[in-house]
CSV table of C-alpha atoms in Angstrom, one decimal:
chain,number,residue,atom,x,y,z
A,1,MET,CA,-29.8,9.2,-41.1
A,2,ASN,CA,-27.0,10.9,-43.5
A,3,ILE,CA,-25.1,12.6,-40.9
A,4,PHE,CA,-24.4,9.0,-39.5
A,5,ASN,CA,-24.1,7.7,-43.0
A,6,ILE,CA,-26.6,4.6,-41.8
A,7,LYS,CA,-28.9,3.3,-44.4
A,8,SER,CA,-32.3,3.3,-43.2
A,9,LYS,CA,-32.7,-0.6,-43.4
A,10,GLU,CA,-29.7,-0.8,-40.5
A,11,LEU,CA,-31.0,2.0,-38.3
A,12,TYR,CA,-32.8,-1.1,-36.1
A,13,LEU,CA,-29.7,-3.4,-35.9
A,14,VAL,CA,-27.7,-0.5,-35.4
A,15,ILE,CA,-29.6,0.7,-32.2
A,16,ILE,CA,-29.3,-2.8,-31.0
A,17,LEU,CA,-25.4,-3.0,-31.7
A,18,ILE,CA,-25.3,0.2,-30.0
A,19,VAL,CA,-27.3,-0.6,-26.9
A,20,MET,CA,-25.6,-3.8,-26.5
A,21,PHE,CA,-22.3,-2.4,-26.6
A,22,PHE,CA,-23.3,0.5,-24.5
A,23,GLY,CA,-24.3,-2.1,-21.2
A,24,ILE,CA,-20.9,-4.3,-22.1
A,25,SER,CA,-19.2,-0.9,-21.8
A,26,ALA,CA,-20.8,0.1,-18.7
A,27,ALA,CA,-20.7,-3.3,-17.2
A,28,THR,CA,-16.9,-3.1,-17.5
A,29,ILE,CA,-16.3,0.4,-16.2
A,30,THR,CA,-18.4,-0.3,-13.0
A,31,GLY,CA,-17.0,-4.2,-12.6
A,32,SER,CA,-13.5,-2.8,-13.1
A,33,ALA,CA,-13.9,0.2,-10.8
A,34,VAL,CA,-15.3,-1.7,-7.8
A,35,ARG,CA,-12.7,-4.6,-8.3
A,36,ASP,CA,-9.8,-2.4,-8.4
A,37,ALA,CA,-10.8,-0.6,-5.4
A,38,ILE,CA,-12.1,-3.5,-3.4
A,39,PHE,CA,-8.6,-5.0,-4.2
A,40,LEU,CA,-6.3,-2.5,-3.4
A,41,VAL,CA,-8.2,-1.5,0.0
A,42,LYS,CA,-8.6,-5.2,1.0
A,43,PHE,CA,-5.7,-6.7,-0.1
A,44,GLU,CA,-1.7,-6.3,-0.7
A,45,LYS,CA,-0.7,-3.9,-3.2
A,46,ASP,CA,2.6,-5.9,-3.4
A,47,PHE,CA,0.5,-8.5,-5.2
A,48,LEU,CA,-0.8,-6.2,-8.0
A,49,PRO,CA,1.7,-7.5,-10.3
A,50,LEU,CA,1.5,-11.0,-9.6
A,51,MET,CA,-2.5,-10.3,-10.5
A,52,TYR,CA,-1.6,-9.4,-14.2
A,53,VAL,CA,0.7,-12.9,-14.2
A,54,ILE,CA,-2.2,-15.0,-13.2
A,55,ILE,CA,-5.0,-13.4,-15.8
A,56,ALA,CA,-2.4,-14.1,-18.6
A,57,ALA,CA,-2.3,-17.5,-17.6
A,58,VAL,CA,-6.2,-17.4,-16.8
A,59,MET,CA,-6.7,-16.7,-19.9
A,60,THR,CA,-4.8,-18.8,-22.3
A,61,PHE,CA,-6.9,-21.4,-20.6
A,62,VAL,CA,-10.3,-19.5,-20.1
A,63,ILE,CA,-9.9,-18.7,-24.5
A,64,GLU,CA,-9.1,-22.6,-25.2
A,65,ILE,CA,-12.1,-23.5,-23.4
A,66,TYR,CA,-14.3,-20.9,-25.3
A,67,LYS,CA,-13.5,-22.1,-28.4
A,68,ARG,CA,-14.2,-25.6,-27.9
A,69,ILE,CA,-17.6,-24.8,-26.3
A,70,SER,CA,-18.6,-22.1,-28.8
A,71,ILE,CA,-18.4,-24.7,-31.8
A,72,ASN,CA,-21.5,-24.8,-34.0
A,73,LYS,CA,-23.3,-22.4,-31.0
A,74,SER,CA,-25.4,-19.6,-31.9
A,75,PRO,CA,-23.8,-16.4,-31.5
A,76,SER,CA,-26.7,-14.8,-29.9
A,77,SER,CA,-27.9,-17.9,-27.6
A,78,PHE,CA,-24.2,-18.8,-26.5
A,79,PHE,CA,-23.8,-14.4,-26.0
A,80,MET,CA,-26.8,-15.2,-23.3
A,81,LEU,CA,-25.8,-18.2,-22.0
A,82,SER,CA,-22.4,-17.0,-20.9
A,83,GLY,CA,-23.9,-13.6,-20.0
A,84,GLY,CA,-26.1,-15.1,-17.5
A,85,PHE,CA,-23.6,-17.3,-16.0
A,86,PHE,CA,-21.7,-13.9,-15.4
A,87,ILE,CA,-24.2,-12.5,-13.8
A,88,ALA,CA,-24.9,-15.5,-11.4
A,89,SER,CA,-21.0,-15.5,-10.8
A,90,LEU,CA,-20.8,-11.9,-9.7
A,91,PHE,CA,-24.3,-12.3,-8.0
A,92,ALA,CA,-22.2,-15.2,-5.5
A,93,PHE,CA,-19.2,-12.8,-5.1
A,94,HIS,CA,-21.4,-10.0,-4.1
A,95,GLN,CA,-22.4,-12.2,-1.1
A,96,ASN,CA,-18.9,-12.4,0.2
A,97,LEU,CA,-16.5,-9.9,-0.6
A,98,SER,CA,-13.6,-10.8,1.9
A,99,GLY,CA,-10.5,-13.1,2.1
A,100,PRO,CA,-9.5,-15.0,-0.9
A,101,MET,CA,-12.7,-13.8,-2.7
A,102,VAL,CA,-11.0,-10.5,-3.4
A,103,PRO,CA,-8.5,-11.7,-5.9
A,104,LEU,CA,-10.4,-14.2,-7.5
A,105,LEU,CA,-13.0,-11.2,-8.2
A,106,TYR,CA,-10.1,-9.2,-9.6
A,107,ILE,CA,-9.4,-12.1,-12.1
A,108,TRP,CA,-13.0,-13.1,-12.7
A,109,VAL,CA,-14.0,-9.7,-13.6
A,110,GLU,CA,-10.8,-9.4,-15.9
A,111,VAL,CA,-12.5,-12.6,-17.5
A,112,ILE,CA,-15.6,-11.1,-17.9
A,113,THR,CA,-14.4,-8.1,-19.6
A,114,ILE,CA,-12.3,-9.7,-22.1
A,115,ILE,CA,-14.6,-12.9,-23.0
A,116,ILE,CA,-18.2,-10.5,-23.6
A,117,ALA,CA,-16.2,-8.3,-25.8
A,118,LEU,CA,-15.0,-10.9,-28.0
A,119,GLN,CA,-18.3,-12.2,-28.2
A,120,PHE,CA,-19.7,-8.9,-29.0
A,121,TRP,CA,-17.1,-7.9,-31.9
A,122,MET,CA,-17.4,-12.0,-33.4
A,123,LEU,CA,-21.5,-11.5,-33.1
A,124,ALA,CA,-20.7,-7.9,-34.9
A,125,SER,CA,-18.7,-8.7,-37.9
A,126,GLU,CA,-21.0,-11.7,-38.5
A,127,LEU,CA,-24.2,-9.0,-38.7
A,128,LEU,CA,-22.1,-6.5,-40.9
A,129,ASN,CA,-20.0,-6.9,-44.3
A,130,ALA,CA,-16.4,-5.2,-44.6
A,131,ARG,CA,-17.9,-2.1,-46.0
A,132,GLN,CA,-20.7,-1.7,-43.4
A,133,ALA,CA,-18.4,-2.2,-40.7
A,134,LYS,CA,-16.0,0.7,-41.8
A,135,ARG,CA,-19.1,2.8,-41.6
A,136,ILE,CA,-20.8,1.5,-38.6
A,137,PHE,CA,-18.1,0.2,-36.0
A,138,PRO,CA,-16.8,3.8,-35.1
A,139,ILE,CA,-20.3,4.7,-34.2
A,140,ILE,CA,-20.9,1.5,-31.8
A,141,ILE,CA,-17.7,2.4,-30.3
A,142,ALA,CA,-18.9,6.1,-29.9
A,143,GLY,CA,-21.8,4.2,-27.8
A,144,GLY,CA,-18.7,2.8,-25.6
A,145,SER,CA,-17.2,6.1,-24.9
A,146,PHE,CA,-20.9,7.2,-23.9
A,147,ALA,CA,-20.9,4.8,-21.3
A,148,ALA,CA,-17.9,5.4,-20.1
A,149,ILE,CA,-19.1,9.1,-19.6
A,150,GLY,CA,-22.5,8.0,-18.3
A,151,SER,CA,-21.6,5.4,-16.0
A,152,GLY,CA,-18.4,6.8,-14.5
A,153,TYR,CA,-20.5,9.8,-13.5
A,154,LEU,CA,-23.1,8.0,-11.9
A,155,ILE,CA,-20.6,6.1,-9.8
A,156,LYS,CA,-20.0,8.8,-7.3
A,157,PRO,CA,-23.4,9.1,-6.3
A,158,PHE,CA,-24.6,5.3,-6.2
A,159,VAL,CA,-21.5,5.1,-3.5
A,160,LYS,CA,-22.7,7.9,-1.7
A,161,HIS,CA,-25.7,6.4,-1.2
A,162,TYR,CA,-25.3,2.6,-1.4
A,163,GLY,CA,-21.8,2.2,-0.8
A,164,SER,CA,-18.9,0.5,-2.9
A,165,ASP,CA,-19.3,-3.1,-2.2
A,166,ASN,CA,-23.3,-2.8,-4.1
A,167,LEU,CA,-21.3,-1.5,-7.4
A,168,LEU,CA,-21.5,-4.7,-8.6
A,169,LEU,CA,-25.6,-4.8,-9.0
A,170,PRO,CA,-25.5,-2.2,-11.7
A,171,THR,CA,-22.8,-4.1,-13.2
A,172,MET,CA,-25.1,-7.4,-13.5
A,173,GLY,CA,-27.8,-4.8,-14.5
A,174,PHE,CA,-25.8,-3.3,-17.3
A,175,LEU,CA,-24.6,-7.1,-18.4
A,176,ALA,CA,-28.6,-7.8,-18.2
A,177,LEU,CA,-28.7,-5.1,-20.7
A,178,SER,CA,-26.7,-6.3,-23.1
A,179,ILE,CA,-28.2,-9.9,-23.0
A,180,PHE,CA,-31.6,-8.3,-23.7
A,181,ALA,CA,-30.3,-6.1,-26.7
A,182,SER,CA,-28.6,-9.9,-28.0
A,183,HIS,CA,-31.8,-11.2,-27.8
A,184,LEU,CA,-33.1,-8.8,-30.1
A,185,LEU,CA,-30.3,-9.8,-32.8
A,186,LYS,CA,-31.3,-13.2,-33.3
A,187,GLU,CA,-33.2,-12.5,-36.6
A,188,TYR,CA,-30.6,-10.8,-38.2
A,189,ILE,CA,-28.1,-13.7,-37.7
A,190,PRO,CA,-27.7,-16.0,-40.5
A,191,LYS,CA,-29.0,-19.3,-40.4
A,192,GLU,CA,-25.7,-21.2,-41.6
A,193,ILE,CA,-22.2,-19.8,-40.9
A,194,ASN,CA,-19.1,-21.4,-42.2
A,195,ARG,CA,-16.4,-21.2,-39.2
A,196,LYS,CA,-14.0,-23.5,-40.6
A,197,PRO,CA,-10.9,-21.9,-42.3
A,198,THR,CA,-10.6,-22.5,-46.4
A,199,ILE,CA,-7.3,-24.4,-47.6
A,200,ASN,CA,-6.2,-21.1,-49.2
A,201,GLY,CA,-6.8,-19.3,-45.9
A,202,ILE,CA,-4.7,-22.0,-44.4
A,203,LYS,CA,-2.0,-21.6,-46.8
A,204,ARG,CA,-2.0,-17.7,-46.9
A,205,GLY,CA,-1.6,-17.6,-42.8
A,206,LYS,CA,1.2,-20.3,-43.3
A,207,ASN,CA,3.0,-18.0,-45.7
A,208,HIS,CA,2.3,-14.7,-43.8
A,209,LYS,CA,3.5,-16.5,-40.1
A,210,LEU,CA,7.2,-15.5,-41.0
A,211,GLU,CA,6.8,-12.1,-42.7
A,212,PRO,CA,8.7,-9.4,-41.0
A,213,TYR,CA,5.6,-7.1,-40.8
A,214,LEU,CA,3.8,-9.4,-38.7
A,215,LYS,CA,7.0,-9.7,-36.5
A,216,HIS,CA,7.2,-6.4,-36.2
A,217,ILE,CA,3.0,-5.7,-35.1
A,218,ALA,CA,3.7,-8.2,-32.6
A,219,ILE,CA,6.8,-6.8,-31.0
A,220,MET,CA,4.7,-3.5,-31.0
A,221,ILE,CA,1.4,-5.1,-29.4
A,222,ALA,CA,3.6,-6.8,-26.7
A,223,CYS,CA,5.8,-3.6,-25.8
A,224,SER,CA,2.3,-1.6,-25.7
A,225,ALA,CA,0.8,-4.2,-23.3
A,226,PHE,CA,3.8,-3.8,-21.2
A,227,ILE,CA,4.0,-0.5,-20.9
A,228,SER,CA,0.4,-0.1,-20.5
A,229,ARG,CA,0.6,-2.8,-17.5
A,230,LEU,CA,3.6,-1.0,-15.9
A,231,THR,CA,1.1,2.5,-16.1
A,232,ASP,CA,-1.7,0.8,-14.9
A,233,TYR,CA,0.3,-0.6,-11.9
A,234,GLN,CA,1.7,3.2,-10.7
A,235,PHE,CA,-1.4,4.6,-11.5
A,236,LYS,CA,-3.3,2.4,-9.1
A,237,VAL,CA,-1.1,2.4,-6.4
A,238,MET,CA,-0.8,6.1,-6.4
A,239,ALA,CA,-4.4,6.6,-6.4
A,240,SER,CA,-4.8,3.8,-3.5
A,241,ASN,CA,-2.3,6.0,-1.7
A,242,ALA,CA,-4.3,8.9,-2.6
A,243,PHE,CA,-7.5,7.8,-1.9
A,244,PRO,CA,-7.3,5.1,1.2
A,245,LEU,CA,-10.8,4.7,1.6
A,246,GLN,CA,-12.8,2.3,-0.4
A,247,ASN,CA,-15.7,4.4,-1.3
A,248,GLU,CA,-13.4,7.3,-2.0
A,249,LEU,CA,-11.3,5.3,-4.4
A,250,VAL,CA,-14.1,3.8,-6.1
A,251,SER,CA,-15.7,7.2,-6.5
A,252,PHE,CA,-12.3,8.6,-8.5
A,253,PHE,CA,-12.1,5.4,-10.7
A,254,GLY,CA,-15.8,6.7,-11.6
A,255,THR,CA,-14.5,10.1,-12.4
A,256,TYR,CA,-11.8,9.1,-13.9
A,257,TYR,CA,-13.3,6.7,-16.4
A,258,MET,CA,-15.6,9.7,-17.0
A,259,PHE,CA,-13.0,12.2,-18.0
A,260,THR,CA,-11.1,9.4,-19.9
A,261,GLY,CA,-14.4,8.2,-22.0
A,262,ALA,CA,-14.7,12.3,-23.1
A,263,ALA,CA,-11.5,12.2,-24.1
A,264,THR,CA,-11.8,9.0,-26.3
A,265,LEU,CA,-15.1,10.6,-27.6
A,266,LEU,CA,-13.1,13.3,-28.5
A,267,MET,CA,-10.8,11.9,-30.6
A,268,GLN,CA,-12.8,9.4,-32.3
A,269,SER,CA,-15.4,12.4,-33.2
A,270,ILE,CA,-12.8,14.8,-34.3
A,271,ILE,CA,-9.3,13.5,-34.8
A,272,THR,CA,-9.4,9.6,-35.8
């Protein structure tokens, strides 16, 4: 595996991480496509900016809960537990996709996307040291790009035969795939993980808090988030106007994710 700069003893671990991230990325693509289409077709588009605000507030609350309940938990076991809960919740939504359940699904899919990705990268950072991460993380991310291409391509024929509402079923299937992969990682997880920051680490954090460099990064992130949300809103409204039918809109999102996945893979493999 010299072409990918992967050592033989790392190969099995890397394959599992790629499969796991593939499942997470594919679940994100299919889940986002169906929740966006259902919300834009069955709910008022004018409420979309409000949904962004609600998601930001909800995520602050959810992250705090996640931090509290994940303490001293095995990363792999906790991933399987939360993944199973997310699958069960999506199945409940699948039984009723109308009325107030539509905006709730929009928020919940975003929660799943952020939490499941957060868990994956925290788990991966515990399995790989800094030098390994520099070599292997780009390969894992490429697996996510392949997931975007593959799942985006399959959305249109799936919607044509089974309908867009049933797209939550493959979303649950991809989450199940990631849970299965996380189960295979148990033997690689260190027995004891020190999660408490050291005194020196705390002091360094306090000293860095007011550095101009960190302030500029924070400003850049805030500006990027604002611009991306503004662009996202404009794009989704234009897409819903161009494709007023739900199945057509979901198919369009699938094609969009397929091409953006290909563009991302091109950037990662050649330019970046």
